[in-house]
Amino acid sequence: MQPLAGQDLLHTQPHPMHWLATATAVSAVVAVASFIQPPDATATSAHDARTGRHTTAAPDPAKATFPVNCGPNRLDVVKRTSGDLDGDGTTETVAVVRCHSETGTPPSGVFVLAQPADPKAAPRVVATLLAPSRKLSVQDFALQRGKVSATLLGYSTLDVPHCCPDVHKSAKWQWRDGKFIQSELPADASTEGA
């Protein structure tokens, strides 16, 4: 190989301006890369500007195991809502589930899910607000200001046709004193241990 004649090329003699340009270019690449995420990326926490706290992503009911025996049928999550129910800065999910049926409306269960500290772990059921054994269906389900509300439909006797529930009750659940308190139902309809 024959040596080049004449002056050295500019890029063989680094100057402070070259280092500054390189540092600026690398910083720009890192900044752009922080905005580009894979399509399946999900956040595990977010910052709530109102409270100044970090909130966790809502637990996904599709990944949870519910204490419901549907036999050969699958379990359907028919309604869900999420929010901080107990004021601890983490997000819980309330899910209404029932066994799948091609006809009729099987009884519903209402469960509160929390996400364990390990974001890869499945959400776990931390409270049962309405057990399917109560033989009620859930309608008009909502979460407002930390209160879960629903209209519960049922049957007064076995003679009532299953197309037409004749019992309509409003129910609300709210976190108080370390547990969910149910209101607007008779005292014997407590969710404690349900």
Short mmCIF file of C-alpha atoms in Angstrom, two decimals:
data_model
loop_
_atom_site.label_atom_id
_atom_site.label_comp_id
_atom_site.label_asym_id
_atom_site.label_seq_id
_atom_site.Cartn_x
_atom_site.Cartn_y
_atom_site.Cartn_z
CA MET A 1 0.00 0.00 0.00
CA GLN A 2 1.30 3.35 -0.95
CA PRO A 3 1.24 6.21 1.63
CA LEU A 4 -0.85 9.26 0.76
CA ALA A 5 1.02 12.36 -0.21
CA GLY A 6 0.10 15.76 1.21
CA GLN A 7 -1.66 16.87 4.39
CA ASP A 8 -3.50 14.51 6.73
CA LEU A 9 -7.25 14.35 6.25
CA LEU A 10 -9.42 16.40 8.66
CA HIS A 11 -10.98 13.37 10.38
CA THR A 12 -7.56 12.05 11.41
CA GLN A 13 -6.94 15.15 13.53
CA PRO A 14 -9.79 15.32 16.15
CA HIS A 15 -10.64 18.73 17.53
CA PRO A 16 -12.91 19.61 20.48
CA MET A 17 -15.66 20.56 18.02
CA HIS A 18 -15.63 17.00 16.62
CA TRP A 19 -16.09 15.56 20.12
CA LEU A 20 -18.95 17.96 20.82
CA ALA A 21 -20.69 17.02 17.55
CA THR A 22 -20.29 13.30 18.32
CA ALA A 23 -21.68 13.71 21.86
CA THR A 24 -24.66 15.68 20.52
CA ALA A 25 -25.40 13.02 17.90
CA VAL A 26 -25.24 10.19 20.45
CA SER A 27 -27.54 12.11 22.83
CA ALA A 28 -30.06 12.64 20.04
CA VAL A 29 -30.08 8.92 19.19
CA VAL A 30 -30.64 7.97 22.86
CA ALA A 31 -33.47 10.52 23.19
CA VAL A 32 -35.25 9.25 20.07
CA ALA A 33 -34.81 5.62 21.18
CA SER A 34 -36.56 6.39 24.48
CA PHE A 35 -39.73 7.35 22.58
CA ILE A 36 -39.74 4.30 20.32
CA GLN A 37 -41.14 1.19 22.02
CA PRO A 38 -41.97 -2.30 20.77
CA PRO A 39 -45.69 -2.71 19.94
CA ASP A 40 -46.26 -5.07 22.89
CA ALA A 41 -44.59 -2.83 25.48
CA THR A 42 -46.76 -1.89 28.44
CA ALA A 43 -46.14 0.42 31.33
CA THR A 44 -45.90 -1.08 34.79
CA SER A 45 -46.38 2.24 36.50
CA ALA A 46 -47.45 5.75 35.68
CA HIS A 47 -47.25 9.10 37.42
CA ASP A 48 -50.51 10.63 38.62
CA ALA A 49 -50.13 14.41 38.28
CA ARG A 50 -53.02 15.08 40.70
CA THR A 51 -51.61 13.10 43.63
CA GLY A 52 -47.91 13.11 42.74
CA ARG A 53 -47.80 9.32 43.25
CA HIS A 54 -46.75 6.54 40.95
CA THR A 55 -49.67 4.26 40.11
CA THR A 56 -49.37 0.70 38.89
CA ALA A 57 -50.98 -0.65 35.75
CA ALA A 58 -54.43 -2.10 36.30
CA PRO A 59 -54.44 -5.87 36.90
CA ASP A 60 -55.69 -7.77 33.83
CA PRO A 61 -58.62 -10.07 34.71
CA ALA A 62 -57.81 -12.28 31.69
CA LYS A 63 -54.63 -13.34 33.53
CA ALA A 64 -56.27 -14.02 36.91
CA THR A 65 -57.63 -17.25 38.38
CA PHE A 66 -61.05 -16.75 39.95
CA PRO A 67 -62.59 -18.98 42.65
CA VAL A 68 -65.42 -20.06 40.36
CA ASN A 69 -66.10 -23.62 39.17
CA CYS A 70 -67.61 -23.60 35.68
CA GLY A 71 -67.17 -27.32 35.02
CA PRO A 72 -66.56 -27.84 31.29
CA ASN A 73 -67.54 -24.25 30.41
CA ARG A 74 -65.13 -21.34 30.25
CA LEU A 75 -65.26 -18.37 32.59
CA ASP A 76 -66.22 -15.06 30.95
CA VAL A 77 -65.15 -11.65 32.24
CA VAL A 78 -68.25 -9.66 31.29
CA LYS A 79 -67.44 -6.30 32.89
CA ARG A 80 -64.41 -4.64 34.45
CA THR A 81 -63.31 -1.33 35.85
CA SER A 82 -60.12 -0.13 37.51
CA GLY A 83 -59.08 2.46 40.06
CA ASP A 84 -57.43 2.95 43.43
CA LEU A 85 -60.11 1.49 45.70
CA ASP A 86 -58.28 1.57 49.02
CA GLY A 87 -56.30 4.82 48.68
CA ASP A 88 -52.86 3.17 48.75
CA GLY A 89 -51.73 4.57 45.39
CA THR A 90 -52.00 1.27 43.52
CA THR A 91 -54.63 0.41 40.95
CA GLU A 92 -57.04 -2.44 41.57
CA THR A 93 -59.42 -4.00 39.06
CA VAL A 94 -62.99 -5.02 39.84
CA ALA A 95 -64.20 -7.79 37.52
CA VAL A 96 -67.66 -9.22 36.98
CA VAL A 97 -67.37 -12.84 35.87
CA ARG A 98 -69.75 -15.67 35.09
CA CYS A 99 -69.65 -19.10 33.53
CA HIS A 100 -70.16 -19.10 29.78
CA SER A 101 -73.60 -20.14 28.59
CA GLU A 102 -75.18 -20.14 25.15
CA THR A 103 -78.61 -19.53 26.71
CA GLY A 104 -79.75 -17.76 29.84
CA THR A 105 -77.77 -15.64 32.24
CA PRO A 106 -75.70 -17.57 34.76
CA PRO A 107 -75.10 -15.97 38.17
CA SER A 108 -72.31 -13.42 38.38
CA GLY A 109 -69.39 -13.04 40.72
CA VAL A 110 -67.74 -9.70 41.51
CA PHE A 111 -64.07 -9.84 42.50
CA VAL A 112 -61.36 -7.31 43.32
CA LEU A 113 -57.93 -7.99 41.82
CA ALA A 114 -54.54 -6.64 42.85
CA GLN A 115 -51.22 -6.95 41.05
CA PRO A 116 -48.42 -8.58 43.09
CA ALA A 117 -45.09 -6.75 43.35
CA ASP A 118 -43.69 -8.97 40.58
CA PRO A 119 -45.20 -7.48 37.38
CA LYS A 120 -44.86 -10.87 35.65
CA ALA A 121 -46.99 -12.61 38.28
CA ALA A 122 -50.70 -13.14 37.65
CA PRO A 123 -53.12 -10.77 39.38
CA ARG A 124 -54.66 -12.23 42.52
CA VAL A 125 -58.17 -12.05 43.94
CA VAL A 126 -58.02 -9.97 47.14
CA ALA A 127 -61.76 -9.65 47.83
CA THR A 128 -65.04 -11.21 46.81
CA LEU A 129 -67.76 -8.58 46.65
CA LEU A 130 -70.46 -10.92 45.30
CA ALA A 131 -70.14 -14.70 45.19
CA PRO A 132 -71.83 -16.58 42.31
CA SER A 133 -73.47 -18.80 44.96
CA ARG A 134 -75.77 -15.83 45.73
CA LYS A 135 -77.43 -16.56 42.34
CA LEU A 136 -77.60 -12.90 41.27
CA SER A 137 -76.73 -11.26 37.95
CA VAL A 138 -74.96 -7.91 37.72
CA GLN A 139 -76.22 -4.97 35.68
CA ASP A 140 -75.31 -1.24 35.63
CA PHE A 141 -71.82 -1.80 37.02
CA ALA A 142 -69.66 1.28 37.77
CA LEU A 143 -66.80 2.69 39.84
CA GLN A 144 -67.05 6.30 41.02
CA ARG A 145 -64.91 8.02 43.68
CA GLY A 146 -63.72 4.70 45.11
CA LYS A 147 -67.22 3.20 45.35
CA VAL A 148 -68.25 0.17 43.30
CA SER A 149 -71.96 0.13 42.47
CA ALA A 150 -74.17 -2.34 40.66
CA THR A 151 -77.76 -3.33 40.14
CA LEU A 152 -78.29 -6.95 41.15
CA LEU A 153 -80.99 -9.01 39.48
CA GLY A 154 -82.45 -12.22 40.88
CA TYR A 155 -85.55 -14.32 41.39
CA SER A 156 -87.91 -14.38 44.35
CA THR A 157 -88.89 -18.04 43.81
CA LEU A 158 -88.01 -20.97 41.58
CA ASP A 159 -91.34 -20.44 39.78
CA VAL A 160 -90.23 -17.11 38.25
CA PRO A 161 -89.18 -17.64 34.59
CA HIS A 162 -85.42 -17.23 34.16
CA CYS A 163 -85.98 -14.74 31.37
CA CYS A 164 -87.53 -12.22 33.70
CA PRO A 165 -85.84 -11.51 37.04
CA ASP A 166 -88.30 -10.05 39.53
CA VAL A 167 -85.80 -8.97 42.20
CA HIS A 168 -83.83 -5.75 41.61
CA LYS A 169 -81.42 -4.49 44.28
CA SER A 170 -78.88 -1.71 44.27
CA ALA A 171 -75.58 -2.48 45.93
CA LYS A 172 -72.51 -0.41 46.74
CA TRP A 173 -69.15 -1.47 48.11
CA GLN A 174 -66.58 0.87 49.60
CA TRP A 175 -63.22 0.29 51.32
CA ARG A 176 -63.49 1.30 54.99
CA ASP A 177 -61.56 0.20 58.07
CA GLY A 178 -59.47 -2.35 56.18
CA LYS A 179 -62.31 -4.13 54.35
CA PHE A 180 -65.02 -3.63 51.76
CA ILE A 181 -68.31 -2.56 53.31
CA GLN A 182 -71.50 -3.32 51.42
CA SER A 183 -74.53 -1.07 51.66
CA GLU A 184 -78.09 -1.00 50.33
CA LEU A 185 -78.61 -4.72 50.84
CA PRO A 186 -80.12 -6.59 53.78
CA ALA A 187 -77.73 -7.28 56.67
CA ASP A 188 -77.71 -11.03 55.88
CA ALA A 189 -76.18 -10.24 52.46
CA SER A 190 -72.76 -9.32 53.87
CA THR A 191 -69.73 -9.75 51.61
CA GLU A 192 -67.55 -10.77 54.56
CA GLY A 193 -66.26 -14.25 53.76
CA ALA A 194 -68.48 -14.49 50.68
#
